[in-house]
Amino acid sequence: MPRSWARRTAQYCVPVPPDISALTALIRDIPDFPKPGIMFKDITPLLGDGPAWVATIEMLAALNDGGGVDRVVGIEARGFLVGAAVAFSLGVGFVPLRKPAKLPFHTTSVSYSLEYGTETLEMHTDAVRPGDRVLIVDDVLATGGTAAAAVQLVRGAGATVVGASFLLELTFLHGRVQLPGVPVSSLITY
Ligand code: AMP
């Protein structure tokens, strides 16, 4: 059984994993946000439910507990919420990947294509070291472009990507195709 469910989540103090459908029920669909045609997956109800959030993080950590992770990399902005909590649970450091001009120290950057236009992610040059074993975490895997940019940044620093883990995966967008050679795990799939 993943390490600390019994210790930290009274509601889920059971010998079997919490029912994923109870967590899925706390994810809210917002149609046409932030633009027409997008069904936005709003995780704020899940974030706001203490026992459910703890169980969520413990399950994500358990999926990656054994891969010898040195650092967790989280992608701005909701990836910070999930990634920092997973890093805490694994007892390893956290590295934020940010939008341009947000990080104060020297940075490396990767630009990638979106449906309309391009986006850029930056990482501090000393955030991961060559040989580090890095887990990439975000809230949603959609087309995979964002996670692929994160993989490029981490590998560019000489570190190894040991996995990419997501709270939600929109499987019909085939984001995993953008992450060849990366073990991908997600808690909830649509
Ligand atoms: P992608 O690069 O297409 O895989 O998109 C992943 C990023 O966009 C993640 O950082 C998500 O936070 C965000 N994202 C994409 N699609 C959605 C969605 N339907 N609901 C919420 N967030 C999304």
Short mmCIF file of C-alpha atoms and ligand atoms in Angstrom, two decimals:
data_model
loop_
_atom_site.label_atom_id
_atom_site.label_comp_id
_atom_site.label_asym_id
_atom_site.label_seq_id
_atom_site.Cartn_x
_atom_site.Cartn_y
_atom_site.Cartn_z
CA MET A 1 0.00 0.00 0.00
CA PRO A 2 1.38 3.46 -0.81
CA ARG A 3 3.14 4.80 2.17
CA SER A 4 1.08 7.21 4.12
CA TRP A 5 -2.59 7.03 3.20
CA ALA A 6 -3.42 5.49 6.53
CA ARG A 7 -1.25 7.99 8.37
CA ARG A 8 -2.51 11.15 6.72
CA THR A 9 -6.03 10.66 5.40
CA ALA A 10 -8.50 9.58 8.01
CA GLN A 11 -11.31 9.48 5.44
CA TYR A 12 -9.30 7.07 3.30
CA CYS A 13 -7.82 5.00 6.13
CA VAL A 14 -8.51 1.77 4.30
CA PRO A 15 -6.33 -1.08 3.00
CA VAL A 16 -7.28 -0.45 -0.63
CA PRO A 17 -6.70 2.65 -2.78
CA PRO A 18 -9.36 5.37 -2.58
CA ASP A 19 -12.04 5.17 -5.23
CA ILE A 20 -10.77 7.16 -8.19
CA SER A 21 -14.35 8.05 -9.12
CA ALA A 22 -14.64 9.98 -5.84
CA LEU A 23 -11.71 12.10 -6.97
CA THR A 24 -12.99 12.43 -10.53
CA ALA A 25 -16.27 13.79 -9.14
CA LEU A 26 -14.28 16.74 -7.77
CA ILE A 27 -13.05 17.80 -11.22
CA ARG A 28 -15.36 20.32 -12.85
CA ASP A 29 -15.88 20.71 -16.58
CA ILE A 30 -16.04 24.33 -17.74
CA PRO A 31 -17.15 24.53 -21.38
CA ASP A 32 -15.63 27.13 -23.70
CA PHE A 33 -12.94 28.29 -21.24
CA PRO A 34 -10.59 30.04 -21.82
CA LYS A 35 -11.85 30.12 -25.40
CA PRO A 36 -14.66 28.56 -27.45
CA GLY A 37 -14.28 24.83 -28.07
CA ILE A 38 -12.12 24.10 -25.01
CA MET A 39 -13.57 21.95 -22.22
CA PHE A 40 -11.50 23.19 -19.29
CA LYS A 41 -10.82 20.71 -16.49
CA ASP A 42 -11.10 22.76 -13.31
CA ILE A 43 -9.26 21.07 -10.43
CA THR A 44 -10.09 23.69 -7.80
CA PRO A 45 -12.86 21.58 -6.15
CA LEU A 46 -10.33 18.75 -5.74
CA LEU A 47 -7.71 21.18 -4.42
CA GLY A 48 -10.23 22.46 -1.92
CA ASP A 49 -11.02 19.04 -0.45
CA GLY A 50 -8.29 18.21 2.06
CA PRO A 51 -8.62 14.40 2.31
CA ALA A 52 -9.21 14.00 -1.42
CA TRP A 53 -6.22 16.21 -2.27
CA VAL A 54 -3.94 14.34 0.12
CA ALA A 55 -5.08 11.02 -1.36
CA THR A 56 -4.51 12.36 -4.87
CA ILE A 57 -0.95 13.45 -4.10
CA GLU A 58 -0.15 10.22 -2.25
CA MET A 59 -1.33 8.18 -5.24
CA LEU A 60 0.71 10.26 -7.68
CA ALA A 61 3.74 9.95 -5.42
CA ALA A 62 3.20 6.20 -5.11
CA LEU A 63 3.22 5.87 -8.91
CA ASN A 64 6.74 7.29 -8.87
CA ASP A 65 8.07 5.99 -5.58
CA GLY A 66 10.76 3.54 -6.59
CA GLY A 67 12.14 5.25 -9.64
CA GLY A 68 14.90 6.92 -7.63
CA VAL A 69 13.66 10.44 -8.31
CA ASP A 70 16.12 13.21 -7.33
CA ARG A 71 13.95 16.19 -8.27
CA VAL A 72 10.45 17.00 -9.38
CA VAL A 73 9.97 19.58 -12.12
CA GLY A 74 6.58 21.33 -12.16
CA ILE A 75 5.17 23.43 -14.99
CA GLU A 76 3.60 26.87 -14.38
CA ALA A 77 1.08 27.30 -12.98
CA ARG A 78 -1.09 24.38 -11.84
CA GLY A 79 1.90 22.08 -12.23
CA PHE A 80 3.38 23.96 -9.25
CA LEU A 81 0.47 22.91 -7.06
CA VAL A 82 0.66 19.25 -8.03
CA GLY A 83 4.43 19.03 -8.49
CA ALA A 84 5.45 20.73 -5.25
CA ALA A 85 3.11 18.48 -3.28
CA VAL A 86 4.42 15.34 -5.00
CA ALA A 87 8.02 16.49 -4.35
CA PHE A 88 7.18 16.99 -0.68
CA SER A 89 5.64 13.54 -0.48
CA LEU A 90 8.67 11.94 -2.17
CA GLY A 91 11.03 13.97 0.03
CA VAL A 92 12.90 15.49 -2.93
CA GLY A 93 13.50 18.98 -4.26
CA PHE A 94 11.16 20.92 -6.53
CA VAL A 95 12.08 22.88 -9.67
CA PRO A 96 9.64 25.40 -11.21
CA LEU A 97 9.48 25.82 -15.00
CA ARG A 98 8.10 29.27 -15.69
CA LYS A 99 6.78 31.51 -18.41
CA PRO A 100 9.32 34.02 -19.81
CA ALA A 101 10.91 36.69 -17.60
CA LYS A 102 9.57 35.30 -14.31
CA LEU A 103 12.67 33.53 -13.01
CA PRO A 104 15.26 35.84 -11.41
CA PHE A 105 18.52 33.92 -12.05
CA HIS A 106 20.19 32.80 -15.31
CA THR A 107 17.84 30.69 -17.41
CA THR A 108 17.65 28.35 -20.37
CA SER A 109 14.50 28.35 -22.46
CA VAL A 110 12.56 26.27 -24.95
CA SER A 111 9.86 27.56 -27.28
CA TYR A 112 7.17 25.29 -28.62
CA SER A 113 4.15 25.52 -30.88
CA LEU A 114 0.60 25.83 -29.68
CA GLU A 115 -2.55 25.65 -31.77
CA TYR A 116 -2.23 29.41 -32.25
CA GLY A 117 1.27 30.86 -31.90
CA THR A 118 4.12 29.78 -29.65
CA GLU A 119 4.81 29.47 -25.93
CA THR A 120 8.10 29.52 -24.03
CA LEU A 121 9.19 27.78 -20.83
CA GLU A 122 12.27 28.74 -18.81
CA MET A 123 14.34 26.96 -16.16
CA HIS A 124 17.17 28.20 -13.95
CA THR A 125 20.53 27.03 -15.26
CA ASP A 126 21.45 25.52 -11.87
CA ALA A 127 18.05 23.93 -11.20
CA VAL A 128 19.00 20.40 -12.25
CA ARG A 129 22.47 18.87 -12.47
CA PRO A 130 23.89 16.49 -15.06
CA GLY A 131 22.93 12.98 -14.00
CA ASP A 132 19.94 14.05 -11.88
CA ARG A 133 16.92 11.76 -12.19
CA VAL A 134 13.98 14.06 -12.81
CA LEU A 135 10.23 13.53 -12.67
CA ILE A 136 8.11 16.00 -14.66
CA VAL A 137 4.69 16.81 -13.18
CA ASP A 138 1.75 18.81 -14.50
CA ASP A 139 -1.99 18.89 -13.89
CA VAL A 140 -3.13 17.96 -17.41
CA LEU A 141 -1.55 16.09 -20.34
CA ALA A 142 -3.38 17.36 -23.41
CA THR A 143 -1.50 17.58 -26.75
CA GLY A 144 1.82 16.98 -24.99
CA GLY A 145 3.61 20.07 -26.33
CA THR A 146 4.13 21.58 -22.88
CA ALA A 147 5.49 18.38 -21.35
CA ALA A 148 7.72 17.80 -24.39
CA ALA A 149 9.24 21.26 -23.87
CA ALA A 150 9.89 20.37 -20.22
CA VAL A 151 11.62 17.14 -21.30
CA GLN A 152 13.80 19.17 -23.69
CA LEU A 153 14.81 21.62 -20.94
CA VAL A 154 15.68 18.87 -18.46
CA ARG A 155 17.62 16.78 -20.97
CA GLY A 156 19.36 19.91 -22.23
CA ALA A 157 20.78 20.34 -18.72
CA GLY A 158 22.23 16.82 -18.87
CA ALA A 159 19.68 15.27 -16.50
CA THR A 160 17.62 12.12 -17.08
CA VAL A 161 13.83 12.23 -17.31
CA VAL A 162 12.71 9.17 -15.35
CA GLY A 163 9.02 9.88 -15.82
CA ALA A 164 6.21 12.32 -16.52
CA SER A 165 3.17 12.20 -14.26
CA PHE A 166 -0.17 13.92 -14.61
CA LEU A 167 -3.29 14.30 -12.55
CA LEU A 168 -5.42 14.13 -15.72
CA GLU A 169 -4.79 12.86 -19.21
CA LEU A 170 -6.94 13.74 -22.22
CA THR A 171 -6.12 10.52 -24.08
CA PHE A 172 -7.98 11.52 -27.26
CA LEU A 173 -5.30 14.17 -27.85
CA HIS A 174 -2.52 11.53 -27.85
CA GLY A 175 -0.07 13.63 -25.83
CA ARG A 176 2.07 10.59 -25.04
CA VAL A 177 3.21 10.51 -28.66
CA GLN A 178 5.15 13.72 -27.95
CA LEU A 179 7.05 12.02 -25.10
CA PRO A 180 8.98 9.15 -26.70
CA GLY A 181 11.18 7.27 -24.26
CA VAL A 182 9.50 8.83 -21.24
CA PRO A 183 7.46 6.60 -18.89
CA VAL A 184 4.12 8.42 -18.60
CA SER A 185 1.61 7.93 -15.79
CA SER A 186 -1.68 9.65 -15.10
CA LEU A 187 -4.19 9.22 -12.34
CA ILE A 188 -7.40 10.03 -14.18
CA THR A 189 -7.97 9.54 -17.91
CA TYR A 190 -10.66 10.94 -20.19
P1 AMP B 1 -0.62 20.51 -23.79
O1 AMP B 1 0.68 21.22 -24.05
O2 AMP B 1 -1.57 20.62 -24.94
O3 AMP B 1 -0.42 19.08 -23.34
O4 AMP B 1 -1.36 21.29 -22.63
C1 AMP B 1 -0.96 21.09 -21.32
C2 AMP B 1 -1.07 22.34 -20.51
O5 AMP B 1 -2.24 23.10 -20.83
C3 AMP B 1 -1.14 21.99 -19.05
O6 AMP B 1 -0.22 22.82 -18.36
C4 AMP B 1 -2.56 22.26 -18.64
O7 AMP B 1 -2.59 23.02 -17.45
C5 AMP B 1 -3.19 23.05 -19.78
N1 AMP B 1 -4.40 22.43 -20.35
C6 AMP B 1 -4.52 21.92 -21.58
N2 AMP B 1 -5.76 21.50 -21.82
C7 AMP B 1 -6.44 21.72 -20.68
C8 AMP B 1 -7.81 21.47 -20.28
N3 AMP B 1 -8.71 20.93 -21.11
N4 AMP B 1 -8.16 21.80 -19.03
C9 AMP B 1 -7.27 22.36 -18.19
N5 AMP B 1 -5.99 22.62 -18.49
C10 AMP B 1 -5.58 22.31 -19.74
#
